[in-house]
PDB file of C-alpha atoms in Angstrom:
ATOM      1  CA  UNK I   1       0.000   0.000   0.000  1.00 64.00           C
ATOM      2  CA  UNK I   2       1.670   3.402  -0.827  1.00 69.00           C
ATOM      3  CA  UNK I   3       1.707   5.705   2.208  1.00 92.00           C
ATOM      4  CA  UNK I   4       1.638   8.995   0.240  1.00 96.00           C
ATOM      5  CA  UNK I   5       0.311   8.862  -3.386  1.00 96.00           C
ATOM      6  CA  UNK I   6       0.204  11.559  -5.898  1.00 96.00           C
ATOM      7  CA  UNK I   7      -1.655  12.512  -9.109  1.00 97.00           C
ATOM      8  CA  UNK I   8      -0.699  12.817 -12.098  1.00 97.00           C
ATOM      9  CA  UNK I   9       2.829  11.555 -12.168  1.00 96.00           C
ATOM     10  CA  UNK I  10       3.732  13.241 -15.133  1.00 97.00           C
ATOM     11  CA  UNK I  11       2.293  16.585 -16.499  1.00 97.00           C
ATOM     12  CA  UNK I  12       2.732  18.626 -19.710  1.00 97.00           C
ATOM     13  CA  UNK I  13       0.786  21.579 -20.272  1.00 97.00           C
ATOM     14  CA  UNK I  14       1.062  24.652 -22.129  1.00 97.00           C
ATOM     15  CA  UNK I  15       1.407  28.019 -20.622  1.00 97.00           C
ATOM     16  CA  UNK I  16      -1.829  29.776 -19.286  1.00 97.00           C
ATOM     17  CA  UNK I  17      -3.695  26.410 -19.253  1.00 97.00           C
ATOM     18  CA  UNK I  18      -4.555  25.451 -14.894  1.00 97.00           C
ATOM     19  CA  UNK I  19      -3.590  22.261 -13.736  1.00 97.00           C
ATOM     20  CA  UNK I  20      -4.085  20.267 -10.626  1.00 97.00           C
ATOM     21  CA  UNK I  21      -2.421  17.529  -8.423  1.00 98.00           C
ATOM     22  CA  UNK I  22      -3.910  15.415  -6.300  1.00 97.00           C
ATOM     23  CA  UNK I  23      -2.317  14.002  -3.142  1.00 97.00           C
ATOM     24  CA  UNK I  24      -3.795  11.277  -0.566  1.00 97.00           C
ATOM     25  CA  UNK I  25      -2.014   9.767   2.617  1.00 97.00           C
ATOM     26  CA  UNK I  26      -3.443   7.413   4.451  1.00 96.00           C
ATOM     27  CA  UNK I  27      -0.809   7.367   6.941  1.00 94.00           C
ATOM     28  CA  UNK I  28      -3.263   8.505   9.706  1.00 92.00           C
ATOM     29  CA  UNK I  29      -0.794  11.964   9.697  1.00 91.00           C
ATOM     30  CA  UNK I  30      -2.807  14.883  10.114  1.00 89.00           C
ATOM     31  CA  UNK I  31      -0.449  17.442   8.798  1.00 90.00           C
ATOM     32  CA  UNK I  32       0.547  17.840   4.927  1.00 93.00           C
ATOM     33  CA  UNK I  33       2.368  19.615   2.597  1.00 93.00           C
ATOM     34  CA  UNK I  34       3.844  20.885  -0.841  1.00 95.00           C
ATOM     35  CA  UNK I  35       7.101  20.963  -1.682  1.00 96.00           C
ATOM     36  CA  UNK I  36       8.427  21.745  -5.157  1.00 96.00           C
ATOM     37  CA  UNK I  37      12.154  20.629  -6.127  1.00 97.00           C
ATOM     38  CA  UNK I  38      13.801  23.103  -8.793  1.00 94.00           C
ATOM     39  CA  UNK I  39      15.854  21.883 -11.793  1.00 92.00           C
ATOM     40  CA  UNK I  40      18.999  22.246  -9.573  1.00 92.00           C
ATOM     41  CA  UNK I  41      17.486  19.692  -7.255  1.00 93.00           C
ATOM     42  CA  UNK I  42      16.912  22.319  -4.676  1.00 94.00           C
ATOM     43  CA  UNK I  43      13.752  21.455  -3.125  1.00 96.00           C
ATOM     44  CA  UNK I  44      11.547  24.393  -0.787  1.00 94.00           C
ATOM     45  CA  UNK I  45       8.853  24.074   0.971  1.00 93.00           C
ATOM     46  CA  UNK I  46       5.368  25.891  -0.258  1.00 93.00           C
ATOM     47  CA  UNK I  47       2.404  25.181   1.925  1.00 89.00           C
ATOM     48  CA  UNK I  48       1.694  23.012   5.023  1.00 89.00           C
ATOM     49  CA  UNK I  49      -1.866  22.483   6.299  1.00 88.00           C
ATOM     50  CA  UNK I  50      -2.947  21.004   9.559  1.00 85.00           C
ATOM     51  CA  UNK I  51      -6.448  19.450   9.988  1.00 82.00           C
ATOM     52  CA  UNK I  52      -7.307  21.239   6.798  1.00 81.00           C
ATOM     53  CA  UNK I  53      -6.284  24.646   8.154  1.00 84.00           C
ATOM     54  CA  UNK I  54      -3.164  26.551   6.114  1.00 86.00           C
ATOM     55  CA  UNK I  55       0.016  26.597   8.863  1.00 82.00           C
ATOM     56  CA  UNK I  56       2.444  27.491   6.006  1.00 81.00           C
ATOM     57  CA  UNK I  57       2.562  29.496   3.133  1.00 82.00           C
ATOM     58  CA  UNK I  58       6.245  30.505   2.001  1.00 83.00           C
ATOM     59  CA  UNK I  59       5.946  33.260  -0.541  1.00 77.00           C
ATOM     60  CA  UNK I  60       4.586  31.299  -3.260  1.00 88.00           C
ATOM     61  CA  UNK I  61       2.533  33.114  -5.939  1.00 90.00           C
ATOM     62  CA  UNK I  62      -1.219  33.316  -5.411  1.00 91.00           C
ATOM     63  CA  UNK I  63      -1.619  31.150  -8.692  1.00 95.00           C
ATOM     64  CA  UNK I  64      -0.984  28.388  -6.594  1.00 95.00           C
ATOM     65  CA  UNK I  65      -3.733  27.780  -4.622  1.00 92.00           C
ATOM     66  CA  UNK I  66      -3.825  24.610  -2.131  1.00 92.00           C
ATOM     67  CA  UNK I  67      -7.346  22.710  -0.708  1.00 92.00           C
ATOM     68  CA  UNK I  68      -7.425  20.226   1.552  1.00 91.00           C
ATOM     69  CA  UNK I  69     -11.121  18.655   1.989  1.00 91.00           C
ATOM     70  CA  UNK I  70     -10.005  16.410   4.742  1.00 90.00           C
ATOM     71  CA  UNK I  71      -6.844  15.476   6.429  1.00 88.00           C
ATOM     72  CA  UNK I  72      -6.050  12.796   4.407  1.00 94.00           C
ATOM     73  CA  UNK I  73      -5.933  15.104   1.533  1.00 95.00           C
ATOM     74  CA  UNK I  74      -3.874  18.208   0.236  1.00 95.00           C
ATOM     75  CA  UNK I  75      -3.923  18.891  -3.973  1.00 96.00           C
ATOM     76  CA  UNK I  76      -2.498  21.763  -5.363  1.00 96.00           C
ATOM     77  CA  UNK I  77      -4.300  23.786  -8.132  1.00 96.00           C
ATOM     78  CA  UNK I  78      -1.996  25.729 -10.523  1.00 96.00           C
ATOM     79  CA  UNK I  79      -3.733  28.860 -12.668  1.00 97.00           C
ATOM     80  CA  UNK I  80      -1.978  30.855 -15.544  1.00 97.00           C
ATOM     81  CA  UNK I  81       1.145  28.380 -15.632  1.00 97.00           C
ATOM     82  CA  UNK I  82       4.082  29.857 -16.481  1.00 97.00           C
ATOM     83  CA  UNK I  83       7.138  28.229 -18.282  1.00 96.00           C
ATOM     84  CA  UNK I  84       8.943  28.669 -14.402  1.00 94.00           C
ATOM     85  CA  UNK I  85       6.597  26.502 -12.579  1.00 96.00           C
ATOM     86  CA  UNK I  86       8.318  23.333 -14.467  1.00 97.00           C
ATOM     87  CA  UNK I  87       9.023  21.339 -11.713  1.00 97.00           C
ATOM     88  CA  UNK I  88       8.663  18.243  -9.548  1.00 97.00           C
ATOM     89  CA  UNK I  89       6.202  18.720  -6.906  1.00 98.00           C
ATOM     90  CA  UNK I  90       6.363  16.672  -3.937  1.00 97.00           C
ATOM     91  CA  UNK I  91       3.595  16.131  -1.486  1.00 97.00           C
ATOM     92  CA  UNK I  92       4.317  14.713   2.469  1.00 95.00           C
ATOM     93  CA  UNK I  93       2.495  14.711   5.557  1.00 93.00           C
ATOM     94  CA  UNK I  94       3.522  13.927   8.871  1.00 90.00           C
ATOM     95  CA  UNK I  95       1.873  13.739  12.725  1.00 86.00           C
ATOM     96  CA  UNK I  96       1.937  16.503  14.813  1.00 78.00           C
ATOM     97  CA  UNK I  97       1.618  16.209  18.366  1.00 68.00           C
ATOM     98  CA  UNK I  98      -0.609  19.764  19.243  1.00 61.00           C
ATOM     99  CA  UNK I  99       0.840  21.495  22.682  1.00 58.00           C
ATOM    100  CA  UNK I 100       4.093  19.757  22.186  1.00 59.00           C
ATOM    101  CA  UNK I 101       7.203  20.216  19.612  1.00 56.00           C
ATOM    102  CA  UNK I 102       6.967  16.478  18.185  1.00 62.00           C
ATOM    103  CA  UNK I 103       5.961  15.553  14.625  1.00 69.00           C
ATOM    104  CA  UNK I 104       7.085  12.519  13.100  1.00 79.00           C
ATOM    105  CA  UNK I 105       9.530  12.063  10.084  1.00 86.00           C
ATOM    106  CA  UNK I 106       7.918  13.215   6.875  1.00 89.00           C
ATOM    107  CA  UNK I 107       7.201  10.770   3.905  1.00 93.00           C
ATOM    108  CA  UNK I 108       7.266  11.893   1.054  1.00 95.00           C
ATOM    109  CA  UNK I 109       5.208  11.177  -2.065  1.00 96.00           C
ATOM    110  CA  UNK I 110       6.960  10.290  -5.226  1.00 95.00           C
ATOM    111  CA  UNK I 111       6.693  13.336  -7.095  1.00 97.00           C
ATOM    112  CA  UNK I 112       4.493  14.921 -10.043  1.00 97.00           C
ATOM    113  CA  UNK I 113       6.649  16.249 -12.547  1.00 97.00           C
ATOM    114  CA  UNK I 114       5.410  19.201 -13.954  1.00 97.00           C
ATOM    115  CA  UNK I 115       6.298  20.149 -17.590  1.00 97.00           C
ATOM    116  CA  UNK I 116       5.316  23.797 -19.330  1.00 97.00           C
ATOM    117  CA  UNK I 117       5.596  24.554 -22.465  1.00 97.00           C
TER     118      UNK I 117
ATOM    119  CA  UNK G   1      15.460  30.828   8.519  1.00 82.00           C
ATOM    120  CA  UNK G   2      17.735  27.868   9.435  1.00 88.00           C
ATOM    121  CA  UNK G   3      20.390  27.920   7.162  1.00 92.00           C
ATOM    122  CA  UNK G   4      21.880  24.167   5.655  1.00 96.00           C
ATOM    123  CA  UNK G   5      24.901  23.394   3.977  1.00 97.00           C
ATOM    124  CA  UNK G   6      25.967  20.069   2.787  1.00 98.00           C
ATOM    125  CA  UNK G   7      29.138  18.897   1.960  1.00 97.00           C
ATOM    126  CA  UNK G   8      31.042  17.803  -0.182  1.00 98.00           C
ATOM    127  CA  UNK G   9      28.601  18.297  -3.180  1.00 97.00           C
ATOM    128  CA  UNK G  10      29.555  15.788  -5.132  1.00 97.00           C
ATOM    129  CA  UNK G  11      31.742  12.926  -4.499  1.00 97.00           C
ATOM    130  CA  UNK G  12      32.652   9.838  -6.379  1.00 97.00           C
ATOM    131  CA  UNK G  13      33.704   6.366  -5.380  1.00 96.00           C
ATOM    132  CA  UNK G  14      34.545   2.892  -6.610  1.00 97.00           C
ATOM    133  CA  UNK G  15      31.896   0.303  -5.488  1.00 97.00           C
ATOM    134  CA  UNK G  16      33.399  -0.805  -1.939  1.00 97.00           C
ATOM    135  CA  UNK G  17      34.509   2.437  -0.403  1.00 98.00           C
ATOM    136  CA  UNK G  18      33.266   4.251   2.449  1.00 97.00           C
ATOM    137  CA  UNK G  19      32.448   7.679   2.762  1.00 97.00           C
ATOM    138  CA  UNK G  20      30.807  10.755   5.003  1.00 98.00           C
ATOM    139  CA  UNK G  21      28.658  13.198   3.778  1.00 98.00           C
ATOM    140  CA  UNK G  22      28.264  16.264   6.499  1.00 98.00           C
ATOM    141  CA  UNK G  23      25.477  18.434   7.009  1.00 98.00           C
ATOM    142  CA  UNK G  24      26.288  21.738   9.087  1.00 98.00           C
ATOM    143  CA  UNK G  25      23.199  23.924  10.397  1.00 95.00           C
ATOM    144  CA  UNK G  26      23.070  27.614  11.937  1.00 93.00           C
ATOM    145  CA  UNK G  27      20.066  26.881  14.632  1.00 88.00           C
ATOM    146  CA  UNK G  28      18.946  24.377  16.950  1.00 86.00           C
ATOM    147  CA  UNK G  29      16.697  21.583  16.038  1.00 86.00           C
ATOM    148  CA  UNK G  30      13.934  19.707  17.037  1.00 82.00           C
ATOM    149  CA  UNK G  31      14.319  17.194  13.959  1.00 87.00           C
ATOM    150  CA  UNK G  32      16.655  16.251  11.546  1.00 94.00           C
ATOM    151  CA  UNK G  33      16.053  13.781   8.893  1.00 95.00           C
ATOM    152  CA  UNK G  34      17.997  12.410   5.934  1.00 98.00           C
ATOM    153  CA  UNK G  35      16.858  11.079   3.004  1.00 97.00           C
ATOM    154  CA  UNK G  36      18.035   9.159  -0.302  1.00 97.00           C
ATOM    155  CA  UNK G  37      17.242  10.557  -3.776  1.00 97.00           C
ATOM    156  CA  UNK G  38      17.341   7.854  -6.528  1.00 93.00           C
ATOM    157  CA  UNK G  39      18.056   8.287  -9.826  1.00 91.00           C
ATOM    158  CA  UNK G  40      13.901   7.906 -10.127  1.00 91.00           C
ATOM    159  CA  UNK G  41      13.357  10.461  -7.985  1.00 93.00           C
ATOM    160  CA  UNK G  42      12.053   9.354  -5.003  1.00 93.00           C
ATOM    161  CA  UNK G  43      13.200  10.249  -1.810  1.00 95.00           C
ATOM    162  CA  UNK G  44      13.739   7.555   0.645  1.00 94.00           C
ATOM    163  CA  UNK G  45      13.706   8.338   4.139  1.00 93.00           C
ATOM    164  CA  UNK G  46      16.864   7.224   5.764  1.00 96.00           C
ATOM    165  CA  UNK G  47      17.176   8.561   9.413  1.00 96.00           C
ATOM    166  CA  UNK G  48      15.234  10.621  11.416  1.00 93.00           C
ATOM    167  CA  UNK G  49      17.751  11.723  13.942  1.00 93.00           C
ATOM    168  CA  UNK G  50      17.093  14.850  15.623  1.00 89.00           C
ATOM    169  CA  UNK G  51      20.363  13.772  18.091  1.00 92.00           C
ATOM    170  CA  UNK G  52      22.203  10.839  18.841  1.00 95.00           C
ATOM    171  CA  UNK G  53      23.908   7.703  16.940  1.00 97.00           C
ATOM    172  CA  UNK G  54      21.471   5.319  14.489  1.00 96.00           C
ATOM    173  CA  UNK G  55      22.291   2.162  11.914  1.00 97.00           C
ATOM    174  CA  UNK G  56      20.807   0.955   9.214  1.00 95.00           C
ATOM    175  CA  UNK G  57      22.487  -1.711   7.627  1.00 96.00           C
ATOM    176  CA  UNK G  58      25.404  -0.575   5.519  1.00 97.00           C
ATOM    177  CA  UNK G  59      24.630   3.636   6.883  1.00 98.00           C
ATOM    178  CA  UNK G  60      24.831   5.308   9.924  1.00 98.00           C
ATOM    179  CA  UNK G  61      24.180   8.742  11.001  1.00 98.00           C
ATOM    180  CA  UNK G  62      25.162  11.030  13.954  1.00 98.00           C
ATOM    181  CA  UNK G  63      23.672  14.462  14.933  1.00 97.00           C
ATOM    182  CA  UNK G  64      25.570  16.657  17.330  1.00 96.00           C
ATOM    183  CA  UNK G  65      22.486  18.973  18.238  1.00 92.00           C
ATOM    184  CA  UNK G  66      25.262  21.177  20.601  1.00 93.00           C
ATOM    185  CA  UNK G  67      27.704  21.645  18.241  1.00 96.00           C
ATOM    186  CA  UNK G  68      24.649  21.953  14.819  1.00 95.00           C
ATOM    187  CA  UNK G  69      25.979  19.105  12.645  1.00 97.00           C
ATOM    188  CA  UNK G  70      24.797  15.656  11.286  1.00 98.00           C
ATOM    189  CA  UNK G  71      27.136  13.006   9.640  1.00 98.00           C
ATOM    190  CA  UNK G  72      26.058  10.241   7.369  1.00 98.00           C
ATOM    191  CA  UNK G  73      27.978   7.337   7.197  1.00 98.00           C
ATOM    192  CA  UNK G  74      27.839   4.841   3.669  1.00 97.00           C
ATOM    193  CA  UNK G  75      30.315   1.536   4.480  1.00 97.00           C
ATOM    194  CA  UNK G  76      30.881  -0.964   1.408  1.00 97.00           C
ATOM    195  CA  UNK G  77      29.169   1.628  -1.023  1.00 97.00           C
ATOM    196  CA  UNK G  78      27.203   0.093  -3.929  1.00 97.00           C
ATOM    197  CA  UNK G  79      25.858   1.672  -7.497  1.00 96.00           C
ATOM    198  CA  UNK G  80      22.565   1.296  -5.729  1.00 95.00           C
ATOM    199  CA  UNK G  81      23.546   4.161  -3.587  1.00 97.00           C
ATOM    200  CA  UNK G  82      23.888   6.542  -6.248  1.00 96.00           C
ATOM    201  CA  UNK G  83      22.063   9.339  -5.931  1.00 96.00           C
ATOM    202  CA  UNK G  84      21.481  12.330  -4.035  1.00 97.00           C
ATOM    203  CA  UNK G  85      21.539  12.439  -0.048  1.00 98.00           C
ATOM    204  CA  UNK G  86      20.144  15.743   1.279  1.00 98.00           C
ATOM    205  CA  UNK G  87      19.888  16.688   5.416  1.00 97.00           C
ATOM    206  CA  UNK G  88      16.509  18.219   6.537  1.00 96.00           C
ATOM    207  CA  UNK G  89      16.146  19.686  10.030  1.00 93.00           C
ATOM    208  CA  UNK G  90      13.686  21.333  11.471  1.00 86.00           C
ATOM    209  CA  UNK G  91      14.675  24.792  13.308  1.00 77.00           C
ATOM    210  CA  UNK G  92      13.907  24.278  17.040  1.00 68.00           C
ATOM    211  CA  UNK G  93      10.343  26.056  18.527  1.00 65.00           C
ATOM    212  CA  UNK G  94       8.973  25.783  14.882  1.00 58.00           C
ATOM    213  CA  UNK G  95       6.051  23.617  14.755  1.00 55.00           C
ATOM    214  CA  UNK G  96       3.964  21.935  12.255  1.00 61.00           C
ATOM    215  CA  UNK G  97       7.821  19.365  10.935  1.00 64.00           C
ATOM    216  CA  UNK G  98       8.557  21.925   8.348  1.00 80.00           C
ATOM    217  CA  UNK G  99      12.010  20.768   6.905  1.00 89.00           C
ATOM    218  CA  UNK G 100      14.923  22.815   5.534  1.00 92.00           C
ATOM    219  CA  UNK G 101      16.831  20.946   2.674  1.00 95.00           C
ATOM    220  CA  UNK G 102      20.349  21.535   2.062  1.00 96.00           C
ATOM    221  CA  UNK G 103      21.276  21.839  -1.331  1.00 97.00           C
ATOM    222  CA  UNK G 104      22.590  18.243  -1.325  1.00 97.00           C
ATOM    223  CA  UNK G 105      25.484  15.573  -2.367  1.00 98.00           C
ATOM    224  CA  UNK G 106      25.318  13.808  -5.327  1.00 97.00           C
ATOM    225  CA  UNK G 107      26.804  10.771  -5.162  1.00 97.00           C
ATOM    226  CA  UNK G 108      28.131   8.744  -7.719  1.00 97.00           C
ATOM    227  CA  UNK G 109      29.431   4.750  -6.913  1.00 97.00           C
ATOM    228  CA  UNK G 110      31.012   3.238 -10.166  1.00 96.00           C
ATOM    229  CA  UNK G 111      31.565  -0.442 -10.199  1.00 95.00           C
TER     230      UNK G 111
END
């Protein structure tokens, strides 16, 4: 059973068109996020949610707009793409412990490869 | 923000050899985690190791939380290690396990 699974794997898509990607975990984790790895393998975080609330949004574009219907769920919607948002896209989720510093490792998902032309 | 740097960034071996990749950080942590990049692009967790000594087979890793490094230890290095190893801690009194990647090693075994 994968832990973390994303949707689609692979994406091409021409500029302007909006995209999505899915992302399920059925870990049990209650926290989630985005993280999007750069063609120098540099990898940043972009949003975390907890319990479907946003905990983390690091300076990405408002183009990018994350939902999370339930816990077990976090997909990323892309509008207007732009040739600079080719990328892989990585989705994880972890536990977090609320009142204490603990969370549990991350696991990651296996990446959507994103492709603008 | 925490600031990560991994070194070397790049290294090559012959199938057999050992080697240490180091991960320096500028704050405290609550969590540190390394993980294994393969040449599909999936990143394998390795350690979480937010202090202390762990072993996993052929690696090891060691964080000195005091002194704001982790070590990664590869004995008997195979091609199936190729790949890259990035360090991820988390800066101490954030919450919510956001991780801060170093930039990474890419490592090359050649048989």
């Amino acid at each position: 059973d994968t832990a973390v699974s994303q949707t689609p794997k692979y994406l091409v898509t021409q500029m302007g068109n909006d995209k999505s990607i899915k992302c399920e975990q059925n870990l049990g984790h209650d926290t989630m996020y985005w993280y999007k790895q750069d063609s120098k393998k540099f990898l940043k975080i972009m949003f975390s949610y907890n319990n479907k609330e946003l905990i983390i949004n690091e300076t990405v574009p408002n183009r990018f707009s994350p939902k999370s219907p339930d816990k077990a769920h976090l997909n990323l919607h892309i509008n207007s793409l732009e040739l600079g948002d080719s990328a892989v896209y990585f989705c994880a989720s972890s536990r977090t412990d609320r009142g204490s510093s603990y969370n549990s490792p991350l696991h990651f998902g296996n990446g959507t490869r994103l492709t603008v032309t | 923000g925490i600031q990560v740097e991994q070194s070397p960034p790049d290294l090559i071996l012959q199938e057999g050899a050992n080697s240490t990749l180091r991960c320096n950080f500028s704050d405290s942590v609550n969590n540190l985690q390394w993980f294994h990049q393969n040449p599909w692009g999936q990143l394998i967790n390795l350690f979480y190791i937010p202090s202390g000594t762990k072993q996993n087979g052929r690696l090891s890793a060691t964080t000195v939380a005091t002194e704001r490094y982790s070590l990664l230890y590869i004995s008997s290095s195979q091609t199936t290690d190729s790949g890259v190893y990035f360090c991820a801690p988390r800066a101490g009194g954030t919450s919510y396990g956001k991780l801060t990647f170093g930039q990474g090693t890419i490592l090359t075994v050649h048989p």
